[in-house]
Short mmCIF file of C-alpha atoms in Angstrom, two decimals:
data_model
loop_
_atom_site.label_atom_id
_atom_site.label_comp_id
_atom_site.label_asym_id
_atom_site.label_seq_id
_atom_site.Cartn_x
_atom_site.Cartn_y
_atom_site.Cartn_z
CA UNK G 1 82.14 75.82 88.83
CA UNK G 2 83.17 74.83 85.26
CA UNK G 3 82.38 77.94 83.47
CA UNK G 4 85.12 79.46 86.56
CA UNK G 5 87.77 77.10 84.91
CA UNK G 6 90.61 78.90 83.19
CA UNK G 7 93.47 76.42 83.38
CA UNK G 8 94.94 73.89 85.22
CA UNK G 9 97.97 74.46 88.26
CA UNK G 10 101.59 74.19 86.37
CA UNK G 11 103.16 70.46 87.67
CA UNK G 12 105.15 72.49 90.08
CA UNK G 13 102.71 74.29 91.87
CA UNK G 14 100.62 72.00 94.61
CA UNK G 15 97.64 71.63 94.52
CA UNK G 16 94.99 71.56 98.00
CA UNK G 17 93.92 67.79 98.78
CA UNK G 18 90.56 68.10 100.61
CA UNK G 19 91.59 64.93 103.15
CA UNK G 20 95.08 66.48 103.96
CA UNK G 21 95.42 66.43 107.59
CA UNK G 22 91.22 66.04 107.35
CA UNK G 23 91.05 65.64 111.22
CA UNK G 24 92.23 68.61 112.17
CA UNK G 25 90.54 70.92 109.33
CA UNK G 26 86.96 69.55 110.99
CA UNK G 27 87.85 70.29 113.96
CA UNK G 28 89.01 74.21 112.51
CA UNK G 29 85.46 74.51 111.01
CA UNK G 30 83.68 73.37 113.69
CA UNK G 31 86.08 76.01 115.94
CA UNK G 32 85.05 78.55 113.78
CA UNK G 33 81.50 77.55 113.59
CA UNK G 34 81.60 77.84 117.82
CA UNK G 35 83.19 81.21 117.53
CA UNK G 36 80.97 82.87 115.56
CA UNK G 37 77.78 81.02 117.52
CA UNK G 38 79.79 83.18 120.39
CA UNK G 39 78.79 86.47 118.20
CA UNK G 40 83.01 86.93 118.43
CA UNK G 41 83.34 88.12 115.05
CA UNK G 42 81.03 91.02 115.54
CA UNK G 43 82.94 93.98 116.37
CA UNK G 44 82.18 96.13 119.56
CA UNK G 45 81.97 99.86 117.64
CA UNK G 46 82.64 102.05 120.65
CA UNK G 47 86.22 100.11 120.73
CA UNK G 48 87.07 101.69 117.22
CA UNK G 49 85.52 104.71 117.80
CA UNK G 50 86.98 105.71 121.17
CA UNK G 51 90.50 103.76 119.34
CA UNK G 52 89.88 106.41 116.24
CA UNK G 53 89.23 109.41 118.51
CA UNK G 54 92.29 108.54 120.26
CA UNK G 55 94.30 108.70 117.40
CA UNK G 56 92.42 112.24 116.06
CA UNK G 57 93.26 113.48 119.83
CA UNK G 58 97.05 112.85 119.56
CA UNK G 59 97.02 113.88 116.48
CA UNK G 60 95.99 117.68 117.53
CA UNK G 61 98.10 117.30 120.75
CA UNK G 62 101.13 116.77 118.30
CA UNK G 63 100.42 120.50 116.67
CA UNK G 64 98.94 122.34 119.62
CA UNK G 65 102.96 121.67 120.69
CA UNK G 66 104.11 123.58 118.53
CA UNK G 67 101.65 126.23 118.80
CA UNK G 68 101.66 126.11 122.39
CA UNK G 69 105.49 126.18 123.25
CA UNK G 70 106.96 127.16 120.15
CA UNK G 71 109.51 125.22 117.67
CA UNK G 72 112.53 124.96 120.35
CA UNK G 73 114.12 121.57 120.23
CA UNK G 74 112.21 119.73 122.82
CA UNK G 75 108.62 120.99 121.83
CA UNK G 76 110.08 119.96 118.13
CA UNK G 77 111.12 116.10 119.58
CA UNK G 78 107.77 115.87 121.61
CA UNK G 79 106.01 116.59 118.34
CA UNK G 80 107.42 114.10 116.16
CA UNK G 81 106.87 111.56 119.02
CA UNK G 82 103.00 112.61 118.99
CA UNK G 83 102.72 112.86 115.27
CA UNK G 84 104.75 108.86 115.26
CA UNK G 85 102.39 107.40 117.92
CA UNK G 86 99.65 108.67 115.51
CA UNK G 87 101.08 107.18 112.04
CA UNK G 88 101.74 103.69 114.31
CA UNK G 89 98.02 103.68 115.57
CA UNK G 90 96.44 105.07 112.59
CA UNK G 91 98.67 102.09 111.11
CA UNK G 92 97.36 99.44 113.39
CA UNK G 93 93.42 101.37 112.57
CA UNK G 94 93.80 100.98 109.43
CA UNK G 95 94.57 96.98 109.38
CA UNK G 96 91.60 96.65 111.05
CA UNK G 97 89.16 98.49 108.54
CA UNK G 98 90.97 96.67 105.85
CA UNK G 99 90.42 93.50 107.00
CA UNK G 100 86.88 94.33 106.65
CA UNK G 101 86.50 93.24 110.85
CA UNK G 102 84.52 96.46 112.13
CA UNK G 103 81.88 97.14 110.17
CA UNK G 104 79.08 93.81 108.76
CA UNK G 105 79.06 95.92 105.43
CA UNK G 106 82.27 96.12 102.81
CA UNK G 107 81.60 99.90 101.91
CA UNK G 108 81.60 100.95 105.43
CA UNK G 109 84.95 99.02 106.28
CA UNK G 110 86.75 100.62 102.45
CA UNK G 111 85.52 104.12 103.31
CA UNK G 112 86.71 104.29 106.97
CA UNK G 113 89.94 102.27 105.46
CA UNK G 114 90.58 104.76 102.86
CA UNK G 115 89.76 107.91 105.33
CA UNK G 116 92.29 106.37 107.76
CA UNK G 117 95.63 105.52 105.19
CA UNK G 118 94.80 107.78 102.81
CA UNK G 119 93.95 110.99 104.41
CA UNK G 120 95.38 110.28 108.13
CA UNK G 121 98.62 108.20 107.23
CA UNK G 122 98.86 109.33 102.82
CA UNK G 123 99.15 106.10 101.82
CA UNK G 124 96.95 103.86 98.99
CA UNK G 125 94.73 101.47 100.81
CA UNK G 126 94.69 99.00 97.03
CA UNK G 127 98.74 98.74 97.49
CA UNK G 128 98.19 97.66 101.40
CA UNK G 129 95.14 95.24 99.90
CA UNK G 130 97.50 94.36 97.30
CA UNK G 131 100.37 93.31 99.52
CA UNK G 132 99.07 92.35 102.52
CA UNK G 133 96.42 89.57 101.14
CA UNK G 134 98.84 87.76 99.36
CA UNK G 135 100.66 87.46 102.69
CA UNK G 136 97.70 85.84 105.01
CA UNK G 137 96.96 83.54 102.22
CA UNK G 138 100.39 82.15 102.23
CA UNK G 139 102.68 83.64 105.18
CA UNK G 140 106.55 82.60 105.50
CA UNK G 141 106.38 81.41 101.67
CA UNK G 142 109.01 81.92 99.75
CA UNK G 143 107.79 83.76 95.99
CA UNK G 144 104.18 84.20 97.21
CA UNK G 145 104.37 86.14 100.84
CA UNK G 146 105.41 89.65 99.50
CA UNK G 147 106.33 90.49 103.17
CA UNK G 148 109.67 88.17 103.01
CA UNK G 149 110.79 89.38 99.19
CA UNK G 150 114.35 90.80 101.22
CA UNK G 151 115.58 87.46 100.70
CA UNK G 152 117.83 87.12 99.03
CA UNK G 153 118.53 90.43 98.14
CA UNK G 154 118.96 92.29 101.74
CA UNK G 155 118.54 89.40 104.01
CA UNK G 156 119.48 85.26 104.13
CA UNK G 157 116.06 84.39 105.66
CA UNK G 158 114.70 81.09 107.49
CA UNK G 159 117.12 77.65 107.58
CA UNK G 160 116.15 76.50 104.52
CA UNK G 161 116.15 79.20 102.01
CA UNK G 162 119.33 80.20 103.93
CA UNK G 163 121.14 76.85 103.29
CA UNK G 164 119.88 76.60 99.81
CA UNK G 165 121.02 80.29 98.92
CA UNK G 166 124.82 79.20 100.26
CA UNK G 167 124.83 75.97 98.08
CA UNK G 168 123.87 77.73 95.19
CA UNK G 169 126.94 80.01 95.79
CA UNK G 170 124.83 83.04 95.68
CA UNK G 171 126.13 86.29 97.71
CA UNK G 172 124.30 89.31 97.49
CA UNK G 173 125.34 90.82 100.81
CA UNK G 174 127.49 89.51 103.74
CA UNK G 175 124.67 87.68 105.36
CA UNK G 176 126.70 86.02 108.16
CA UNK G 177 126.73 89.95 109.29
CA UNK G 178 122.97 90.80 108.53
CA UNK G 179 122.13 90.47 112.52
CA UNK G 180 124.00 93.67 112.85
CA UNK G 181 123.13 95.96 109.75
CA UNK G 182 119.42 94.86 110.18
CA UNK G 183 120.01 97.48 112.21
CA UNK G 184 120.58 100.05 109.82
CA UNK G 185 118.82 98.95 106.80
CA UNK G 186 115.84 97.20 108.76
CA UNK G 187 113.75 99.50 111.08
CA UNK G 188 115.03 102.70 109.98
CA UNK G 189 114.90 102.67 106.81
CA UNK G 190 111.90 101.11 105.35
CA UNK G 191 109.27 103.43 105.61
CA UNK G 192 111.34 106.75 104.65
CA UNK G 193 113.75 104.93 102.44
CA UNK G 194 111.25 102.67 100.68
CA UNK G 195 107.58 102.94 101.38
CA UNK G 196 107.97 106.66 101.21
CA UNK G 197 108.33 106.51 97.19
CA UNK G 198 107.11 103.31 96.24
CA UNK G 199 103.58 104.22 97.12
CA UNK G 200 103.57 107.27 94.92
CA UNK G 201 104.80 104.56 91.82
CA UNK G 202 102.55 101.98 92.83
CA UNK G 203 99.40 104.14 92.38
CA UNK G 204 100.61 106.06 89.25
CA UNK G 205 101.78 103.30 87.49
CA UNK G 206 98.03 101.45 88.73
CA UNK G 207 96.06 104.72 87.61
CA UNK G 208 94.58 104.53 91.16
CA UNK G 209 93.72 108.08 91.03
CA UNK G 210 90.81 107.92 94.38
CA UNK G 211 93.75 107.08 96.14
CA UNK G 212 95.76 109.48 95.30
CA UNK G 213 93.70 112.18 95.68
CA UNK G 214 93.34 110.47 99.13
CA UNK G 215 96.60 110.81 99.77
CA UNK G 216 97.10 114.31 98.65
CA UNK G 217 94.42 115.21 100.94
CA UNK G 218 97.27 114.12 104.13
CA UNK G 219 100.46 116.05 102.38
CA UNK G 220 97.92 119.24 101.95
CA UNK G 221 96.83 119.17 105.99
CA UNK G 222 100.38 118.16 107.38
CA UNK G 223 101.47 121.24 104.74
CA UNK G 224 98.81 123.93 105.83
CA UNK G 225 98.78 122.91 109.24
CA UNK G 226 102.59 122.85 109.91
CA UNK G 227 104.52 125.58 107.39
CA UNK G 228 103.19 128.66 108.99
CA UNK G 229 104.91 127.03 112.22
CA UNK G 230 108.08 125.46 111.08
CA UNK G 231 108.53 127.04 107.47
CA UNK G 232 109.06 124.69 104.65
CA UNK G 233 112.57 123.40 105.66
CA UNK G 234 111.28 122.24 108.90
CA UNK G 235 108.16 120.78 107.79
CA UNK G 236 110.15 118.45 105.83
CA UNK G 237 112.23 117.94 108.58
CA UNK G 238 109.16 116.91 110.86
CA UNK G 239 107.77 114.76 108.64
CA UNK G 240 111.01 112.48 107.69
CA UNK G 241 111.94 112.49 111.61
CA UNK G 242 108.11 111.35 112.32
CA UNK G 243 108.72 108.35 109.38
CA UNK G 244 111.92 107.38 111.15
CA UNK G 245 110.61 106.99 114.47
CA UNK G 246 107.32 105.43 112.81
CA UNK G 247 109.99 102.96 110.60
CA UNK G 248 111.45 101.35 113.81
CA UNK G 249 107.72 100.85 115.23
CA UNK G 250 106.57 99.72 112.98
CA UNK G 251 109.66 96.54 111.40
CA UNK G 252 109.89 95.62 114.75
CA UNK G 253 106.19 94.87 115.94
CA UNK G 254 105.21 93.56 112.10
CA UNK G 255 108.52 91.45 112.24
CA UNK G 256 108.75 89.84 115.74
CA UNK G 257 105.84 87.30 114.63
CA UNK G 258 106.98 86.04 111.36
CA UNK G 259 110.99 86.43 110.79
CA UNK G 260 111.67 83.93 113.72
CA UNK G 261 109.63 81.52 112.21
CA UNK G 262 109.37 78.78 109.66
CA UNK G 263 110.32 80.11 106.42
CA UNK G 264 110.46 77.76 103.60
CA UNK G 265 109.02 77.55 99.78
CA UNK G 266 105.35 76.44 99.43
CA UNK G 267 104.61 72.94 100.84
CA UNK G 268 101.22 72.55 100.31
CA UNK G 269 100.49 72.24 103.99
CA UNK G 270 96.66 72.49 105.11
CA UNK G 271 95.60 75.72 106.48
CA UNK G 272 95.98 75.88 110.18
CA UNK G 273 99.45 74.34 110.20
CA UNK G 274 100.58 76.79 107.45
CA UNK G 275 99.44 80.15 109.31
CA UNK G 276 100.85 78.42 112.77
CA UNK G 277 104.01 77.60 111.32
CA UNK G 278 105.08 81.43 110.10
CA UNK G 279 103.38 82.95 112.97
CA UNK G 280 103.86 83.61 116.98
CA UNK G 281 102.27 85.74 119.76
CA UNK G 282 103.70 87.82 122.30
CA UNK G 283 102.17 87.80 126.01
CA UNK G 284 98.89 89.90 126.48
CA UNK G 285 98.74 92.98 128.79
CA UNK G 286 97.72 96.42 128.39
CA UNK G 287 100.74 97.70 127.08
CA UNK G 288 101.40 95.40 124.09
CA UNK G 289 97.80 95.49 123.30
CA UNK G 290 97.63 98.72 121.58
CA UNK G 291 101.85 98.87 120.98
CA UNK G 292 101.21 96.55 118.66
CA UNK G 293 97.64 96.82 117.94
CA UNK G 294 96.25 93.35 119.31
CA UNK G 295 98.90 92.24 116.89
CA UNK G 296 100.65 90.53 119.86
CA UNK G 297 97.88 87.93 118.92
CA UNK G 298 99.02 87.32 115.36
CA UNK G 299 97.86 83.46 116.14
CA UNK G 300 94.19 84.22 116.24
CA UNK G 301 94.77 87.21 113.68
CA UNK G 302 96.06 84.99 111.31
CA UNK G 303 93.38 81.54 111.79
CA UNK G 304 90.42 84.93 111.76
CA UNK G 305 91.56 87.78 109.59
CA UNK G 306 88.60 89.05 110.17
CA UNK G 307 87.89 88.92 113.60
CA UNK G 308 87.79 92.45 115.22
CA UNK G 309 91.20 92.56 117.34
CA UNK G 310 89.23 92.85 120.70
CA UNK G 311 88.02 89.48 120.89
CA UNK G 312 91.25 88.00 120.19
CA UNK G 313 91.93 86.97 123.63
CA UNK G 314 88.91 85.17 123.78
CA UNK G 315 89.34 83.19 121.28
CA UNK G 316 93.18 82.40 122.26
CA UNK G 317 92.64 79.31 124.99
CA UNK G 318 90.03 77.42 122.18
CA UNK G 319 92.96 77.77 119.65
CA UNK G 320 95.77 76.73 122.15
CA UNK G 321 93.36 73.41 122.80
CA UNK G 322 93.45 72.74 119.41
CA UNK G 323 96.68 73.09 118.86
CA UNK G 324 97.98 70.65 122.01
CA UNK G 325 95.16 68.63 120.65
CA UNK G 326 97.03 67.65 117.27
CA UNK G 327 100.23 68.48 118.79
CA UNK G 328 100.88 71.89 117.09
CA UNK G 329 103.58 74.32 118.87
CA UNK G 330 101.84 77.39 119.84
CA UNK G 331 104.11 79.97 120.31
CA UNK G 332 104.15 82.79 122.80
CA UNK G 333 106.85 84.89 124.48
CA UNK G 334 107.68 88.34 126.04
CA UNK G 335 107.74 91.52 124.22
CA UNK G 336 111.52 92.17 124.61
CA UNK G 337 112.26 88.42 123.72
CA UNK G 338 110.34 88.67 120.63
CA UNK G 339 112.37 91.76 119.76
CA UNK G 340 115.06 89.35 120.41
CA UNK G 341 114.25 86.90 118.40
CA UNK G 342 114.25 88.74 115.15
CA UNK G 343 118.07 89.54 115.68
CA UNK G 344 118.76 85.55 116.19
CA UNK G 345 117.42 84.18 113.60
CA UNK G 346 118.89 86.68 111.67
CA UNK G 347 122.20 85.17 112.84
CA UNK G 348 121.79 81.62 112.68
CA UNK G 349 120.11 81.70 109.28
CA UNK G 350 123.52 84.35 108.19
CA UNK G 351 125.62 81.60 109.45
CA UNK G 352 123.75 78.53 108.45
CA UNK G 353 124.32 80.80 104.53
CA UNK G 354 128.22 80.96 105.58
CA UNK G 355 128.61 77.19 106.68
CA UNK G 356 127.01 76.16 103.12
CA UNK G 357 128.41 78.82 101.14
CA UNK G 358 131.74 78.16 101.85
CA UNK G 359 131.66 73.76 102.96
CA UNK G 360 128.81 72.23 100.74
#
């Protein structure tokens, strides 16, 4: 590995001990060694496809709508609720293909990922890869999980941070109210607000130009499909509604298994503990299977990124053994209660910020 070496860790940064918490890293390997001995990393294709085709069905439902019953109000509402349900699941889709989990071969998984953000949802599949590795590799941590970089800008987030931000006499928005406008600068606004114009930057200022013309290929079918129906004023009125309704979706699934959780700086923890420690599921059934895309297992998702979402449940009662095993809190709760749960910790972090802001 020498000729790999480019420099040593600054003294700040920790480094990974092999024999931290050794007993319960065997035990991970020789978990993973019996779950792939299971064949439960191979993915079942006629899921994905019949998943895909579900998508691609809704997807013409949304327009035939329009066509069918004209551009009245309701036909205009059940439209952008069709055309929503297909950004969310094409969004869900697309995590899959880009954590490589479908397909045994990388160029299958990249072209079916790029077909599905780029020309079903018009967004760059390197800025998703760009983003969303850096967050399984170190979830809930502060300057290296690009998913939590509100704090401390929008959001006072996790006890710690929270604490440390009001000591530090730092205020950049009344966080002892954030609980209540999460609500209007959370879920509604980050996919039109943000997202929306960030991805156009981020693949500019990156000369990704493949994804671009990817993306160009979803503004040119939502375009020719949808202005000889609506005109150009109410295409663009379509398509922000759809983002809105897509925004709340999609903050509220993606946040309900990290924001109630552990959030600290990087403490050098061993593996398992660090992904359990950021993460939580919410209770199998039918329903919050595909509303969240198998996401409701972010556990397993997290310990096998590359698992195909199907055989999550499978896997769940070998991780839970583990985790009573070495006495690791494995977390799992209702739908509505995880919903919940992002709004409290929101609270008690704002107020933890307010006790030290204005006492220590």
């Amino acid at each position: 590995m020498n000729s790999l070496l480019i420099g040593e860790l600054s003294p700040e940064q920790p480094s990974f001990e092999p024999t931290k918490n050794k007993e319960l890293m065997d035990e991970f390997r020789e978990l993973r060694a019996t779950v792939e001995r299971m064949g439960l990393m191979k993915a079942n294709h006629v899921f994905f496809l019949l998943y895909l085709l579900h998508i691609l069905l809704l997807d013409v439902a949304a327009w035939l709508t329009l066509w069918f019953f004209g551009t009245s109000f309701v036909p205009f509402l059940l439209c952008a609720v069709l055309l929503s349900t297909v950004q969310a699941q094409a969004g869900w889709l697309q995590h899959d293909f880009g954590h490589l989990s479908v397909f045994s071969t990388s160029t299958w998984n990249h072209l079916l990922h790029h077909f599905v953000i780029g020309h079903l949802k018009g967004a760059p599949a390197s800025w998703w890869n760009h983003l969303h590795f850096q967050h399984h590799a170190k979830p809930n941590c502060f300057r290296k999980d690009p998913d939590i970089n509100m704090h401390p800008f929008f959001f006072a987030l996790g006890k710690i941070l929270s604490v440390e931000l009001g000591k530090q006499k730092k205020k950049y928005m009344p966080y002892n109210h954030q609980h209540k406008y999460f609500f209007l600068i959370g879920p509604p606004a980050l996919l039109p607000l943000y997202f929306q114009w960030y991805i156009f930057y981020f693949v500019i200022q990156r000369k990704k130009w493949v994804d671009l013309a990817w993306m160009i290929t979803f503004y040119a079918r939502i375009f020719l499909t949808y202005v000889p129906l609506l005109g150009l004023k109410g295409v663009l009125g379509l398509f922000f509604m759809v983002r809105f309704l897509e925004s709340n979706w999609f903050v509220w699934v993606t946040q309900m298994n990290h924001i109630p959780m552990h959030i600290d700086y990087d403490r050098n923890m061993d593996w398992v503990s660090t992904q359990l420690q950021a993460t939580c599921n919410v209770h199998r059934s039918a329903f919050n299977d595909w509303f969240s895309g198998h996401l409701n297992f972010q556990i397993e998702h997290h310990l096998f990124p590359t698992m195909p979402r199907h055989n999550y449940h499978k896997v769940a009662p070998l991780v839970q053994s583990l985790c009573a095993k070495h006495g690791i809190e494995y977390q799992s709760k209702p739908l509505l209660s995880a919903f919940a749960d992002i709004v409290y910790s929101l609270k008690e972090s704002g107020q933890l910020w307010l006790d030290a802001y204005l006492h220590q």
